[in-house]
PDB file of C-alpha atoms in Angstrom:
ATOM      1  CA  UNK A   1      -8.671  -1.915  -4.026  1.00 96.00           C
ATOM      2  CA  UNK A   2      -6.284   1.205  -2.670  1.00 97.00           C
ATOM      3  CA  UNK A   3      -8.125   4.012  -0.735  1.00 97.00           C
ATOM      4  CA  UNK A   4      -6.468   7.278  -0.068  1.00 97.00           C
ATOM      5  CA  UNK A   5      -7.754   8.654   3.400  1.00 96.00           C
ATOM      6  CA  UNK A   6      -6.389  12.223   4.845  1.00 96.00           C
ATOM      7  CA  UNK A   7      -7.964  14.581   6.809  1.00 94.00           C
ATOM      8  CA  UNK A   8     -10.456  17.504   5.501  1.00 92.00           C
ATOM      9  CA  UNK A   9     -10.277  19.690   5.010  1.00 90.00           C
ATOM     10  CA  UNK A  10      -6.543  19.336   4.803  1.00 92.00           C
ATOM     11  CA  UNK A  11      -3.782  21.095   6.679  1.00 93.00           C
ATOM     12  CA  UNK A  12      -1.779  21.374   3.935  1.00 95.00           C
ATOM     13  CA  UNK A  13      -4.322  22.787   1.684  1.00 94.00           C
ATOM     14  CA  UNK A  14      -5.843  22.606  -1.275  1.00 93.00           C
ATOM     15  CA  UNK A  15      -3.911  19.651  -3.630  1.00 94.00           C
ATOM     16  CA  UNK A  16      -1.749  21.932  -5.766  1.00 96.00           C
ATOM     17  CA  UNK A  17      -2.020  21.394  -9.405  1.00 96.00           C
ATOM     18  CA  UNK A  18       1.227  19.876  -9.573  1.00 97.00           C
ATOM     19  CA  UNK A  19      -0.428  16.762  -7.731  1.00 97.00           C
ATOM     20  CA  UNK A  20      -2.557  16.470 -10.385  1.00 95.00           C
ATOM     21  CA  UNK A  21      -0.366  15.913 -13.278  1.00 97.00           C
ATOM     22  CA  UNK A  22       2.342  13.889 -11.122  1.00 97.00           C
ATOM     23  CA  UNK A  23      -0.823  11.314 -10.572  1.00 97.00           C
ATOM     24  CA  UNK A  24      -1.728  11.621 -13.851  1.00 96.00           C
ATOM     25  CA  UNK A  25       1.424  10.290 -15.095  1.00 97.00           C
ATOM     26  CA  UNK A  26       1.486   8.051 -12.055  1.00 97.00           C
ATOM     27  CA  UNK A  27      -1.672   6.595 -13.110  1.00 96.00           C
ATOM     28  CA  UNK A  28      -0.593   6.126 -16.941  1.00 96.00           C
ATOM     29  CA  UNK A  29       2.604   4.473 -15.860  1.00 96.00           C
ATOM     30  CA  UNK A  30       0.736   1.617 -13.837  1.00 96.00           C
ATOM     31  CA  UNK A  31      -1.893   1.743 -16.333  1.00 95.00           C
ATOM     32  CA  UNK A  32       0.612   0.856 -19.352  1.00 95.00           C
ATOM     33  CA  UNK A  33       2.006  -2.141 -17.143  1.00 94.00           C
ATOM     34  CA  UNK A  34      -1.593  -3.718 -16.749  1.00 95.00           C
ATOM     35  CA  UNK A  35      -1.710  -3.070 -13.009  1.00 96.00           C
ATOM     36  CA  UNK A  36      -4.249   0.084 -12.590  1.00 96.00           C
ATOM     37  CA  UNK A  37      -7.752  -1.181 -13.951  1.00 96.00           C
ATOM     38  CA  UNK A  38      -9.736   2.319 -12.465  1.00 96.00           C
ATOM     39  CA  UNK A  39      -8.655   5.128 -10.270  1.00 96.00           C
ATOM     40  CA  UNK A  40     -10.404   8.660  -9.293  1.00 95.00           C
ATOM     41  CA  UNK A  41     -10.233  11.315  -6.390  1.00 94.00           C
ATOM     42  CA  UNK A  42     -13.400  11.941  -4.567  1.00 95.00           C
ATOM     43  CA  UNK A  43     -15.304  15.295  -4.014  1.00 94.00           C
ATOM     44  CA  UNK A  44     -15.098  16.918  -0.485  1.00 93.00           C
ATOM     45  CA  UNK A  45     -17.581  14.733   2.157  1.00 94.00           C
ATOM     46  CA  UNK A  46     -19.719  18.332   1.870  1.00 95.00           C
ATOM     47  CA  UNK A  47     -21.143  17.066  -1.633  1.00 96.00           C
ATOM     48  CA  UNK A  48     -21.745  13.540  -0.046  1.00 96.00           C
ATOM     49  CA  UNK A  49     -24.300  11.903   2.423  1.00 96.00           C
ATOM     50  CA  UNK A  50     -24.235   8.965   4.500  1.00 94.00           C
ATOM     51  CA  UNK A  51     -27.340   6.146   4.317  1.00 96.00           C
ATOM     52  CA  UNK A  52     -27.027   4.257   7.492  1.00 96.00           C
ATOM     53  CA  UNK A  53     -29.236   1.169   9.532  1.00 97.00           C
ATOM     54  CA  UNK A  54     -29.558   1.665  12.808  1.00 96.00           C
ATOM     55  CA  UNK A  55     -31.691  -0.267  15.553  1.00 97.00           C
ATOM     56  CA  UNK A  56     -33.965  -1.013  12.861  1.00 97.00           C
ATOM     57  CA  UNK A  57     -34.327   2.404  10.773  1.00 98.00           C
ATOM     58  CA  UNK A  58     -32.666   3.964   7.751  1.00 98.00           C
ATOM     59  CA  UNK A  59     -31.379   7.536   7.902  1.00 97.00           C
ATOM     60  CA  UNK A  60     -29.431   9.992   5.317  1.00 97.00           C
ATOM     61  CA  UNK A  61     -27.451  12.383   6.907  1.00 95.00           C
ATOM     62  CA  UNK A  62     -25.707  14.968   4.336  1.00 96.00           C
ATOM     63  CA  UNK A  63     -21.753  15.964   4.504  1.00 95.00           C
ATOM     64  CA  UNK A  64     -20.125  17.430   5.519  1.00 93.00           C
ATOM     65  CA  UNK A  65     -18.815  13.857   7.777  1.00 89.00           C
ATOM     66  CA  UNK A  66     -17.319  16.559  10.559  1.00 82.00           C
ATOM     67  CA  UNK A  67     -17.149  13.603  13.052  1.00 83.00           C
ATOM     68  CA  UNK A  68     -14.914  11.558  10.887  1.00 83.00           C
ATOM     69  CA  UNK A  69     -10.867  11.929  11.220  1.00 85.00           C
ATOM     70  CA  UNK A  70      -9.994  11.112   7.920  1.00 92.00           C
ATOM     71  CA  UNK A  71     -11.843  10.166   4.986  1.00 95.00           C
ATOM     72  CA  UNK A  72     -11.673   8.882   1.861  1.00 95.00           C
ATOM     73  CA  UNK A  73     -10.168  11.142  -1.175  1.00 95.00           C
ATOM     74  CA  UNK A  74      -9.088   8.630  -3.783  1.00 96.00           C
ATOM     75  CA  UNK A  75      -9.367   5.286  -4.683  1.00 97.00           C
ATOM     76  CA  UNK A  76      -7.665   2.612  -7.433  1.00 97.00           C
ATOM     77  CA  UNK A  77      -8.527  -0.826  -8.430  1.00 97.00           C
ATOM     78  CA  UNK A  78      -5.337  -2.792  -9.172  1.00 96.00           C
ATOM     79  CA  UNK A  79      -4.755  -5.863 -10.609  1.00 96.00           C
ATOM     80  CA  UNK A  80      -1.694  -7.158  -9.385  1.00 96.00           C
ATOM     81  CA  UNK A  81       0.110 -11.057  -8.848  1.00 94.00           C
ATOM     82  CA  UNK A  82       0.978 -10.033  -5.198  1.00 95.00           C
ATOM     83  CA  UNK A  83       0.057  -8.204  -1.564  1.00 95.00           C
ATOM     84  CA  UNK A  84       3.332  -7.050  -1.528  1.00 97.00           C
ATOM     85  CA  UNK A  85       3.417  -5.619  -5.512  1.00 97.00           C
ATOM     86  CA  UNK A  86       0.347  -3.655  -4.395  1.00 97.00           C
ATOM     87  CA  UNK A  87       1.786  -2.546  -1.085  1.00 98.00           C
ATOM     88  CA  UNK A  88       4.696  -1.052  -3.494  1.00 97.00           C
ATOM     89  CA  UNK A  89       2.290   0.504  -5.431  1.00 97.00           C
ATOM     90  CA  UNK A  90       1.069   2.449  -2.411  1.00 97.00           C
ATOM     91  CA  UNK A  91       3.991   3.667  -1.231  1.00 98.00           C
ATOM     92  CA  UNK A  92       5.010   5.212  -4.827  1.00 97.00           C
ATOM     93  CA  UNK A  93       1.333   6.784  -4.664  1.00 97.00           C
ATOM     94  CA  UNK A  94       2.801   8.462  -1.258  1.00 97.00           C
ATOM     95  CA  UNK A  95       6.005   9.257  -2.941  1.00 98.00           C
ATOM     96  CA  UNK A  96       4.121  11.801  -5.245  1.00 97.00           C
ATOM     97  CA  UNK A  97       1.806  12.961  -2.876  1.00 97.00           C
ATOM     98  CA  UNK A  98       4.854  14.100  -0.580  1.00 97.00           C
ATOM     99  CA  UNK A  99       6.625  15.070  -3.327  1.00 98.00           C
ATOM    100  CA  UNK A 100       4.083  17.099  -4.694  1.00 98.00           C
ATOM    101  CA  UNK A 101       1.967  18.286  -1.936  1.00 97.00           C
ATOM    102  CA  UNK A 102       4.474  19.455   0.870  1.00 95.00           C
ATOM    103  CA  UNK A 103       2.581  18.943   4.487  1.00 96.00           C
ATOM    104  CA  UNK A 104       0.060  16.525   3.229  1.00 96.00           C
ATOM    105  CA  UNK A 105      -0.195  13.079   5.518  1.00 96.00           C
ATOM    106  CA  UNK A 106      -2.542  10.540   5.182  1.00 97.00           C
ATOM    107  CA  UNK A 107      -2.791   6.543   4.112  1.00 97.00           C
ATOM    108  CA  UNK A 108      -3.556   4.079   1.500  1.00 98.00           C
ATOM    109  CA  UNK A 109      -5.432   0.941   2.778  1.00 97.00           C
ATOM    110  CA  UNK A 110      -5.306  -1.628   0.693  1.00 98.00           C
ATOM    111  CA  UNK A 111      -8.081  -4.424   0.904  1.00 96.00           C
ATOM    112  CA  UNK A 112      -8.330  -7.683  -1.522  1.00 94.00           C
ATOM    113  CA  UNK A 113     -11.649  -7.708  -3.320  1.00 90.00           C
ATOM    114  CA  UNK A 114     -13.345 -10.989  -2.723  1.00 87.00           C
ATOM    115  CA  UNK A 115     -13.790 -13.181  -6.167  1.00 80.00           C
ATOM    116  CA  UNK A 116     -14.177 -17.345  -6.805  1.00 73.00           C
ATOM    117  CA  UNK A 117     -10.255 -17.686  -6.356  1.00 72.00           C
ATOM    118  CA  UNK A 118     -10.513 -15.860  -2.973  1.00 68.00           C
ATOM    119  CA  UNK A 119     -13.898 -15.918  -1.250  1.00 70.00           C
ATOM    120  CA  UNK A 120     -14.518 -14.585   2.208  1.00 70.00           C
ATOM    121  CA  UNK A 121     -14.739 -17.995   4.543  1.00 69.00           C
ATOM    122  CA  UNK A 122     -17.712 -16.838   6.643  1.00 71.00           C
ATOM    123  CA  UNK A 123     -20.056 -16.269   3.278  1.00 68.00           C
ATOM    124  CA  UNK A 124     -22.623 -18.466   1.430  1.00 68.00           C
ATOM    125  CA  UNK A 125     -21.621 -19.466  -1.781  1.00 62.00           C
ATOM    126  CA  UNK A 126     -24.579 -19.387  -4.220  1.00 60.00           C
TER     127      UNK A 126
END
């Protein structure tokens, strides 16, 4: 799983229609060779809320996340044979975004989902 994180609002902007279409073709090209199962951009943190658990209690706060740094903007799931195929993956993502979106900065983390052929150590198995 890839998650795009930059700050918001942005410095650079707005993402310019060009970004669009150059992750649209982006997305068909890693599509075609079986690696991108699902990918999407996210709506500003304003049209979100956060549900948390604290000390016992559950409260929903609505966006905007003001407090945050950066946030979340995108995300992919990726099927890939290695860390370092989807680490490569990432970087092209960057590639168009500072191709196509002059000034923008941010990150991709990338995080293994947990499955039966890699299960988190510390969990019950059912």
């Amino acid at each position: 799983m890839s998650f795009i994180r930059s700050e918001e609002p942005n410095p650079a902007g707005p993402p310019p229609p060009e970004l669009f279409a150059a992750v649209g073709e982006f997305a068909q090209e890693v599509g075609v060779s079986g690696a991108l199962v699902d990918m999407g951009g996210l709506l500003p943190s304003s049209a979100g809320a956060v549900v948390s658990l604290v000390d016992g209690r559950i409260n929903a706060v609505d966006g905007p996340f003001t407090e945050a740094k950066e946030l979340i903007g995108g995300y992919a799931v990726l099927e890939v044979r290695s860390r370092e195929e989807a680490v490569e993956l990432a970087r092209r993502l960057l590639l168009v975004h500072q191709r196509h979106w002059p000034g923008w900065q941010g990150s991709c983390e990338l995080r293994q989902l947990e499955d039966a052929d890699h299960p988190h150590p510390d969990l019950p198995r059912p």
